[in-house]
Each structure stands twice: as C-alpha cells, then as structure tokens.
Coordinates of N, CA and C and ligand atoms in Angstrom, one line a residue:
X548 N 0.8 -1.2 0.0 CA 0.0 0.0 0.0 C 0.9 1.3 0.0
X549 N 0.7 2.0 -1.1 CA 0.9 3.4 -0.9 C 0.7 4.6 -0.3
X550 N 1.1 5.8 0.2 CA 0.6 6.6 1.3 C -0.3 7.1 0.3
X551 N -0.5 7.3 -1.3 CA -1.2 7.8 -2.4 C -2.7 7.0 -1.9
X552 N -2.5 5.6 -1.6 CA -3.7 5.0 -2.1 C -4.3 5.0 -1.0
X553 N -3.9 5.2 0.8 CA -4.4 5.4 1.7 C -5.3 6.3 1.6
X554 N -4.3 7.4 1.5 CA -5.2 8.6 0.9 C -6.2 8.6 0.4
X555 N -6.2 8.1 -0.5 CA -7.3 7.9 -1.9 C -8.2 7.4 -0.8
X556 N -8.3 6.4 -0.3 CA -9.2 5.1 0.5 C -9.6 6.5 1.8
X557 N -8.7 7.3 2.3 CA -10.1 7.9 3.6 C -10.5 8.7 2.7
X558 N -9.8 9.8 1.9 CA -11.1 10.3 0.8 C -12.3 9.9 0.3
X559 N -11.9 8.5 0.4 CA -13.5 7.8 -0.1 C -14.7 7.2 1.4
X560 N -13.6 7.4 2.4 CA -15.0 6.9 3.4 C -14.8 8.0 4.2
X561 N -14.5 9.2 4.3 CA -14.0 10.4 5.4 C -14.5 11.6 4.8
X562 N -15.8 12.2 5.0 CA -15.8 13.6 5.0 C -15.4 14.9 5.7
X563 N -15.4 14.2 7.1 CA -14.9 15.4 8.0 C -13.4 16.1 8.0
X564 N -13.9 17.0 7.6 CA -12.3 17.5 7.1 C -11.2 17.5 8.8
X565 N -11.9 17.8 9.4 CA -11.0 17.6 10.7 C -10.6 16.4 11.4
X566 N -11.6 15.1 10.9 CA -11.0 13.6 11.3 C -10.1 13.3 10.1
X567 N -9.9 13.8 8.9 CA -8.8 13.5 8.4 C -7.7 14.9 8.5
X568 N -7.9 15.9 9.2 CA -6.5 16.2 9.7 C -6.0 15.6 11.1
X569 N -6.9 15.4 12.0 CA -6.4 14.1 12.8 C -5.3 13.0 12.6
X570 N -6.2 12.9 11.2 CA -5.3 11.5 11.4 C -4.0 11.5 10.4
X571 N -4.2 12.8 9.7 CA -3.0 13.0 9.4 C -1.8 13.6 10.4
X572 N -2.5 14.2 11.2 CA -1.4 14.7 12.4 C -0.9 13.5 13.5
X573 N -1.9 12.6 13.2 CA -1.8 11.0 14.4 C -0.5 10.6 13.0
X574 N -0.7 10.4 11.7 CA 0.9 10.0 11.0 C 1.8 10.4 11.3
X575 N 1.8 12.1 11.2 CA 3.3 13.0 11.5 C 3.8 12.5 12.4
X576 N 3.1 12.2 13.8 CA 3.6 12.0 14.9 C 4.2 10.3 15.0
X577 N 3.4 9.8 14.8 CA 4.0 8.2 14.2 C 5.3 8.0 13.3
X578 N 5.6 8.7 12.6 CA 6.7 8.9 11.8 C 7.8 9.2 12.7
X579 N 7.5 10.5 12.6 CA 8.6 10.9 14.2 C 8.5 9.7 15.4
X580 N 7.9 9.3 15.6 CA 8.1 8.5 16.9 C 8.8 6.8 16.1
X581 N 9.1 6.9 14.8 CA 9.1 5.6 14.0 C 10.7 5.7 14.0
X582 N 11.3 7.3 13.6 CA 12.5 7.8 13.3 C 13.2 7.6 14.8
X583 N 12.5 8.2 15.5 CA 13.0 8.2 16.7 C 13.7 6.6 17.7
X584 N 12.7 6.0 17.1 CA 12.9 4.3 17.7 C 13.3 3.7 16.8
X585 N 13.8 3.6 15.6 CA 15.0 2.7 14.4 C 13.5 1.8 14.1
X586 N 12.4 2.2 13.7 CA 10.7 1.4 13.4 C 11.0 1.9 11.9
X587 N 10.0 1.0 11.7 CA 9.8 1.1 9.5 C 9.1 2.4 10.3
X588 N 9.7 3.4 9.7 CA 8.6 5.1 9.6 C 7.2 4.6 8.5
X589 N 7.3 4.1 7.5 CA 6.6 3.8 6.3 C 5.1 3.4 6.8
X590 N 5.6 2.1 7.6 CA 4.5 1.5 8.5 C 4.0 1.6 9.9
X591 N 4.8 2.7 10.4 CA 4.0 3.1 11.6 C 3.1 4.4 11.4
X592 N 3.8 5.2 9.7 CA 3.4 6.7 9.5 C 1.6 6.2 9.2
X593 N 1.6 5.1 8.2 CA 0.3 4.8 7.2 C -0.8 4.2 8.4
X594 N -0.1 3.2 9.6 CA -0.9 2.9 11.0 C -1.0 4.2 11.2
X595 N -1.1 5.4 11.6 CA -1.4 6.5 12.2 C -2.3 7.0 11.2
X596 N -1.7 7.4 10.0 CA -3.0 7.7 8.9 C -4.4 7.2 9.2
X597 N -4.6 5.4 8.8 CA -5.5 4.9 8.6 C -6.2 4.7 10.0
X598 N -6.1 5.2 11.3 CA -6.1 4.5 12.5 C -7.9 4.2 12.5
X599 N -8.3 5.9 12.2 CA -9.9 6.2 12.1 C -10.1 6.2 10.9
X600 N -10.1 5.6 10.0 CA -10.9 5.2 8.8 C -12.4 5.0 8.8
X601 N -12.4 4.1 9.2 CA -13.7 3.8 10.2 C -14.7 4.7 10.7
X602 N -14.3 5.9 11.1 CA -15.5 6.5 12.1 C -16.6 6.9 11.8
X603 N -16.1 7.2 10.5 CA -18.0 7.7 9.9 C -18.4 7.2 9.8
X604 N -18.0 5.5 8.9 CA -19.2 4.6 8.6 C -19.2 3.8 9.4
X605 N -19.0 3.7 10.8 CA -19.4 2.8 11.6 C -20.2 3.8 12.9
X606 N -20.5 5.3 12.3 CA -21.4 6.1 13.0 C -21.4 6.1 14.1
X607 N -19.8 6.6 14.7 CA -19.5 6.5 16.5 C -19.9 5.2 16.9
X608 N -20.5 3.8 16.3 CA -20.7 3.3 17.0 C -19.4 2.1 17.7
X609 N -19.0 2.5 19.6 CA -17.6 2.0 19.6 C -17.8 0.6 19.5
X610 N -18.5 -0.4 19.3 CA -18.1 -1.6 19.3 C -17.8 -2.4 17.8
X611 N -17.9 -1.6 16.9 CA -17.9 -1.2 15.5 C -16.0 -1.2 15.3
X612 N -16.0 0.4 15.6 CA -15.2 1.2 15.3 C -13.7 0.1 15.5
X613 N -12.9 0.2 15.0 CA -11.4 0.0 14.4 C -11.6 -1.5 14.4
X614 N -12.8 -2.1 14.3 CA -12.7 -3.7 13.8 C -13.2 -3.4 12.3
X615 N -13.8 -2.7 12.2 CA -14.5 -2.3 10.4 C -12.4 -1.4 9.7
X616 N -12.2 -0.7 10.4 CA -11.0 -0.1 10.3 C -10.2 -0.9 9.9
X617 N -9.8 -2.0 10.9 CA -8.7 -3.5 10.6 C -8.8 -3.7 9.4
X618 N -9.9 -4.1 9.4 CA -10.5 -4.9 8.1 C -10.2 -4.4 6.8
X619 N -10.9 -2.7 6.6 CA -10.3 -1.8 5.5 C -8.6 -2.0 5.4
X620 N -7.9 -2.1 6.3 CA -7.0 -1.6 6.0 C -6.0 -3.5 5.5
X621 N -6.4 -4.0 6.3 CA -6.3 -4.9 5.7 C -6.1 -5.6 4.2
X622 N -7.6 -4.9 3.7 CA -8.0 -5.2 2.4 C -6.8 -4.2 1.4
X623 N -6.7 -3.0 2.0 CA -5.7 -2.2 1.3 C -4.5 -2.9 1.4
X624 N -4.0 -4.2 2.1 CA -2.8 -4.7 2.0 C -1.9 -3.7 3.0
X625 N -2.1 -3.6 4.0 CA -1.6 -3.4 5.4 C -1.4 -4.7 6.2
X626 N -0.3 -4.9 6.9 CA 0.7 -6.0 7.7 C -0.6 -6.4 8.5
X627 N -0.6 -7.2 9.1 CA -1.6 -7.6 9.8 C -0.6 -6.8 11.5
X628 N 0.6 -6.7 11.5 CA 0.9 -6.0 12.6 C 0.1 -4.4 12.6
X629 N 0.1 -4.1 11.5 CA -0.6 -2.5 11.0 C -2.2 -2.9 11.6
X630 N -2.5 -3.9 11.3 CA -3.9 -4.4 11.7 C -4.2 -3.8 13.1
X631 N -3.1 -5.0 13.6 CA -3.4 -5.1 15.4 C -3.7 -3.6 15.9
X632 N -2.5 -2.9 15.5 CA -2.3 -1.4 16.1 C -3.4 -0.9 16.0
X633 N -4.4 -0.5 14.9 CA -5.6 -0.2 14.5 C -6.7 -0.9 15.1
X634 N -6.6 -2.3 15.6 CA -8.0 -3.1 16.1 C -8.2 -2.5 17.8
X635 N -6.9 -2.3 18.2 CA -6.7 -2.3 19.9 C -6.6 -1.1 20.3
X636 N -6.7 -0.2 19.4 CA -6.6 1.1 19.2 C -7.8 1.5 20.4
X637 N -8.8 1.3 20.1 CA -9.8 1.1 20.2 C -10.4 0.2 21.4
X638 N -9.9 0.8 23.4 CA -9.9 -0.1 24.1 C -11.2 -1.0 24.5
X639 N -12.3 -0.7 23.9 CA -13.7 -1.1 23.9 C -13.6 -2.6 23.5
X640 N -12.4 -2.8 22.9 CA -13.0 -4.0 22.2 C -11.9 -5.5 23.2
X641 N -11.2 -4.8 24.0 CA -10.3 -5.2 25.4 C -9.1 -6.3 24.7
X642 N -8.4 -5.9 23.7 CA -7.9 -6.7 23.1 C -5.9 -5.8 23.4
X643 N -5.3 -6.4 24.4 CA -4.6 -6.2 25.1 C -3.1 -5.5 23.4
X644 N -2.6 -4.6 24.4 CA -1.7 -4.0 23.2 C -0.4 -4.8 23.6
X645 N 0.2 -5.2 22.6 CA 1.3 -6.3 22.6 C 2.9 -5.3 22.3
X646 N 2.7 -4.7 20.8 CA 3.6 -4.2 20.2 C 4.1 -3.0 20.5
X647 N 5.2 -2.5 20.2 CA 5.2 -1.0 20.3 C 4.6 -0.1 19.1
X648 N 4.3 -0.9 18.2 CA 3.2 -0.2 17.2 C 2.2 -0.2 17.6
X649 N 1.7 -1.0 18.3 CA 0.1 -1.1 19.0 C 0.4 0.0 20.3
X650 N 1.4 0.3 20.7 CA 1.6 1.6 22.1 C 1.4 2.4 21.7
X651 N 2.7 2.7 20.4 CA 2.5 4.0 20.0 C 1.6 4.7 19.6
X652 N 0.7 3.9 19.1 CA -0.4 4.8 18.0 C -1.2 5.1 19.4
X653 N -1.4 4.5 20.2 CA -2.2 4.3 21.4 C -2.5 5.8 22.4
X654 N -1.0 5.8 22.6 CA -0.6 7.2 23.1 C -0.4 8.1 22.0
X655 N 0.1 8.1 21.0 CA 0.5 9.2 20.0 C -1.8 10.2 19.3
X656 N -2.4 9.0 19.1 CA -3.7 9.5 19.1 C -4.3 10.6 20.0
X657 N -4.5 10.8 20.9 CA -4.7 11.7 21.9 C -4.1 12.9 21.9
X658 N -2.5 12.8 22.0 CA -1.5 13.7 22.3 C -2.2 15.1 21.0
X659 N -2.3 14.2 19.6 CA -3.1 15.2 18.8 C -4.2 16.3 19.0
X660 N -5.0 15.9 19.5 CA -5.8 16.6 20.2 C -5.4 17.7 21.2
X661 N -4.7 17.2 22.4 CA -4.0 18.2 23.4 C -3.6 19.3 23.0
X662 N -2.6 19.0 21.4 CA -1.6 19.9 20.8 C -2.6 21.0 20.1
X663 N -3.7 20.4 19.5 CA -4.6 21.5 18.4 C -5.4 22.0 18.9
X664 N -6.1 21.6 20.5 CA -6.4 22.3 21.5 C -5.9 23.2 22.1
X665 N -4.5 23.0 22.1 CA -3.4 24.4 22.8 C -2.9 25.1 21.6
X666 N -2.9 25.0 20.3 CA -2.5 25.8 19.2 C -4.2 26.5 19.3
X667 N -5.5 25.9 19.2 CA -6.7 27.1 18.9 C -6.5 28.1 20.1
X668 N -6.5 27.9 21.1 CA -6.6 29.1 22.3 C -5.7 30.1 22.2
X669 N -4.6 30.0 21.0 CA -3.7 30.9 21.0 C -4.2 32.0 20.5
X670 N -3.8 33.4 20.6 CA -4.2 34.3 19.8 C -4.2 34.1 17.9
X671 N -3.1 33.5 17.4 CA -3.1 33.7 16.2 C -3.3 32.2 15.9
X672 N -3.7 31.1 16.6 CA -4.2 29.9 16.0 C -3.6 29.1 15.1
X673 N -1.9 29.6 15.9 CA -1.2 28.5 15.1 C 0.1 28.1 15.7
X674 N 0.1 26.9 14.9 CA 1.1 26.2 15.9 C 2.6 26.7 16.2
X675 N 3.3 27.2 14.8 CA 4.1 28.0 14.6 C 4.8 28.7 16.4
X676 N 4.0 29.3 17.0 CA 4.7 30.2 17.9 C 4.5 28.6 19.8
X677 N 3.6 28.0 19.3 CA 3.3 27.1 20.6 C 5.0 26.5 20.6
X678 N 5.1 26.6 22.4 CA 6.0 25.9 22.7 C 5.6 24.3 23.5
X679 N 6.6 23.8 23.7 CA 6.2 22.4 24.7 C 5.5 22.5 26.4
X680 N 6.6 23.8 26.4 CA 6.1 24.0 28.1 C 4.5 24.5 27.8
X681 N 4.1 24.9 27.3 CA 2.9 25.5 27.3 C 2.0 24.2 27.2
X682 N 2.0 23.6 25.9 CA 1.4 22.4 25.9 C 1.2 21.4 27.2
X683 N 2.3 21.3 27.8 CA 2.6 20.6 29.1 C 1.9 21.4 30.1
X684 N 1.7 22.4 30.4 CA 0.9 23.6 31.2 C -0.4 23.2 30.7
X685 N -0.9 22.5 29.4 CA -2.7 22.2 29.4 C -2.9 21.0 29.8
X686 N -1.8 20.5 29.6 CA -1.9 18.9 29.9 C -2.6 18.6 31.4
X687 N -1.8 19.4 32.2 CA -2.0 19.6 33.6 C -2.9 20.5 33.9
X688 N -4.1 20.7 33.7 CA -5.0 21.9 33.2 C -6.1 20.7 33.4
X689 N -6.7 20.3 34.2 CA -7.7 19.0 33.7 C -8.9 19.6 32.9
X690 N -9.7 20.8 33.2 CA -10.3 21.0 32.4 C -10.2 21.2 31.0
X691 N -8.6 21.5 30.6 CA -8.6 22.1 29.4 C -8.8 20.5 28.3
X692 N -9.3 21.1 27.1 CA -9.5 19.7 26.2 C -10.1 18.5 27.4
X693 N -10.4 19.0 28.6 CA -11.2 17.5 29.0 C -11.2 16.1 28.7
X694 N -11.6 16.2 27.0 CA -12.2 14.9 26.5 C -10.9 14.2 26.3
X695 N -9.6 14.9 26.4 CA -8.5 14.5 25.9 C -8.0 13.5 27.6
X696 N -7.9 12.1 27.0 CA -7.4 11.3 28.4 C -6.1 11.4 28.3
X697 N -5.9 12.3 29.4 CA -4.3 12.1 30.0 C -3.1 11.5 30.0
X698 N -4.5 10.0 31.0 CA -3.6 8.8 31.1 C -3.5 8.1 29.9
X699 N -4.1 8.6 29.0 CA -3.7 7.7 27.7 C -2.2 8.0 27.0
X700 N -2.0 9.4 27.2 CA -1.2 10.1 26.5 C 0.2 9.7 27.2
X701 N 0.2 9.8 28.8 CA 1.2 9.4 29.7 C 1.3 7.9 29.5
X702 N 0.8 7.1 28.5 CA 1.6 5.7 28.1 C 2.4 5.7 27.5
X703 N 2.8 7.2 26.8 CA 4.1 6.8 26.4 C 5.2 6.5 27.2
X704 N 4.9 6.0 28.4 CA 6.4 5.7 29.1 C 6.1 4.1 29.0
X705 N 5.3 3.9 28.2 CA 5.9 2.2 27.7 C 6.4 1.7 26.0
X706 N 6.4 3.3 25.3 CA 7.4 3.2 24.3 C 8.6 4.3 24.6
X707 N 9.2 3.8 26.1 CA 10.1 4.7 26.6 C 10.3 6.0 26.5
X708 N 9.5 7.1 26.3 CA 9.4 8.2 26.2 C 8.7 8.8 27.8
X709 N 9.5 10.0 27.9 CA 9.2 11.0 29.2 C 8.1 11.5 28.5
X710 N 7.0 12.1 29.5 CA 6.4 12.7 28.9 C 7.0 14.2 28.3
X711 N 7.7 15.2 28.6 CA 7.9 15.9 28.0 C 8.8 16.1 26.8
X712 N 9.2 14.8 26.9 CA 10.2 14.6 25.4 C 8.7 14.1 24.2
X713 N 8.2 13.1 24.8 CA 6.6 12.8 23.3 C 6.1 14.3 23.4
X714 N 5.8 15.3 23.9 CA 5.4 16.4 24.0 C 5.7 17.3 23.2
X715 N 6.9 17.4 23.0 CA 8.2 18.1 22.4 C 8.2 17.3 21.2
X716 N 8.1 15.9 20.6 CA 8.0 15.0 19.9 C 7.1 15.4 18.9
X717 N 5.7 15.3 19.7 CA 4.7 15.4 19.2 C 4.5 16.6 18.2
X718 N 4.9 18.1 18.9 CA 4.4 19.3 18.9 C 5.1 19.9 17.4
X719 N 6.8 19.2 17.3 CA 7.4 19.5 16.4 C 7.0 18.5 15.2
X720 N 6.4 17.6 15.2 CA 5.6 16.7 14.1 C 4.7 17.2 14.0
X721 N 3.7 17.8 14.6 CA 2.9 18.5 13.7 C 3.2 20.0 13.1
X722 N 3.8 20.4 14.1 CA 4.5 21.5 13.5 C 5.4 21.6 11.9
X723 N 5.7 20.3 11.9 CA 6.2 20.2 10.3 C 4.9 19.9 9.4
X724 N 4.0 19.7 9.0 CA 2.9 19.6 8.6 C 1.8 20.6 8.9
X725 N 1.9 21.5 9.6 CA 0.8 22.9 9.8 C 0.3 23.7 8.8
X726 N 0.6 23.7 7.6 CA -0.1 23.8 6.5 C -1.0 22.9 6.3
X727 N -1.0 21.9 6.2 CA -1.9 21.0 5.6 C -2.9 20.4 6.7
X728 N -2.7 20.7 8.2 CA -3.5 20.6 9.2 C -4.0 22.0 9.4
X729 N -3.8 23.3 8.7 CA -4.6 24.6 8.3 C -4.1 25.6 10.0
X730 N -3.0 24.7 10.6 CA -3.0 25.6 12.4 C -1.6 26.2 11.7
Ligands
FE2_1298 FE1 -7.9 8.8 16.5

C-alpha cells in the first residue's frame, strides 16, 4: 500500500475535514516516533494515517469502530501487525496491546488533540509560535480539552518516552505539517 492509495481510501470513506486532519497529524507524529525508535517510519506513518478510517461509517458506534478499520485496511494490503495497532486502538473492544506499534499509536492519538487544543486558544491559532512548556501547562489543566485522556497520553512511558520529550515530539511533528492541518 501506498501513502497515495491510503489517501485515496479515507477520501472515499472520510468527509470530515478535521477527522482527516487528525489523522493526518496521528501519521506525522508516528513517523517521528518511528525515526526516533530505528521502526519502519513507512508503516507506523500509514498505521497513524489509517487508524480512524472507520469512524463515519461505523457512526461513533464504539463496538464497531477499528474492527471495520482493521479490516479496510487490511484489504488495502496493510501488515496484519498494522492491523493489530488499528483493532486495539480502540480499548472497547479489550484486546490487550502487545507491540510497540500497538503503544504507539495508542498514546500518540490523543496527544493530537491536546496539541490543536493548545494551538486554537492561542491568539493567532497557530502552531508556529506554541511551545512544549505550554502544551505541558494544558496537559496539567484537567479541564482544558477534557475529553483528551491524559492517562492515555502518559503511556508513552511504555514506548520509553518521558512525557515531556513525546510532548516536544509530538508538537514538532505537527509543526512540520501545519499547513496542511490549516494551524
Ligand atoms: Fe484517532
């Protein structure tokens, strides 16, 4: 599978323009975290891509969602390791994460959220001038982004990362892509 034909594939099941910048900013950060650990970048970037494929046509529903996902991506000719990361993604369905491609994406999903939560509250609504410490200041903020779980984000200390290093990780992966996620 191609990153062309992934593409092509949530184009065809993804209208919300913001669940596919999601999950293009859940890639960036997958890459970076692929570079960072000597991982195929290739196939941890395209697991981040494809993670939410799924979400529209399985209409929020969670016992649905990243088993319909697996399966797409599957069909697109993704590893069945790419699989797992994608089915477990998804803890509703209690299917225990094994890999550090199944961690990563685990924790790296979320952290997206936190970052484009703390890039909108900025005055000029872009990522550009956000630092790490700030980010880390919402983190610890429990109201801020709420919906964003914490403890999910803080698993990166089972693909060896502090949290202020995935933070700093994270912020500058999307930060390389901020045109095309519009912050
Ligand atoms: Fe996601």
């Amino acid at each position: 599978m191609t990153r062309e034909e992934a593409l092509e594939s949530i184009k065809a099941n993804v209208e919300n323009k913001n669940l596919i910048k999601h999950m293009l900013a859940t890639e960036a950060i997958m890459r970076a975290l692929a570079r960072h650990l000597g991982q195929d970048e290739e196939e941890w970037g395209l697991t981040g891509l494809l993670h939410d494929i799924d979400m529209e046509l399985t209409e929020g529903d969670m016992n649905i969602h990243s088993k319909l996902g697996a399966d797409l991506a599957r069909e697109m000719g993704a590893s069945e390791a790419m699989a797992h990361a994608i089915l477990c993604h998804n803890e509703k369905h209690g299917i225990p994460r094994e890999t550090m491609l199944d961690k990563a994406l685990f924790c790296a999903d979320p952290l997206t959220g936190l970052i484009t939560s703390a890039a909108l509250v900025r005055p000029d609504k872009k990522l550009a001038g956000l630092v790490a410490k700030s980010v880390r200041k919402k983190f610890k903020e429990k109201s801020f982004a709420a919906g964003v779980s914490r403890e999910q984000i803080s698993l990166c200390s089972e693909i060896g990362f502090e949290l202020d290093e995935f933070i700093e990780l994270g912020l500058v992966a999307m930060q390389g892509i901020a045109a095309e996620l519009g912050l």
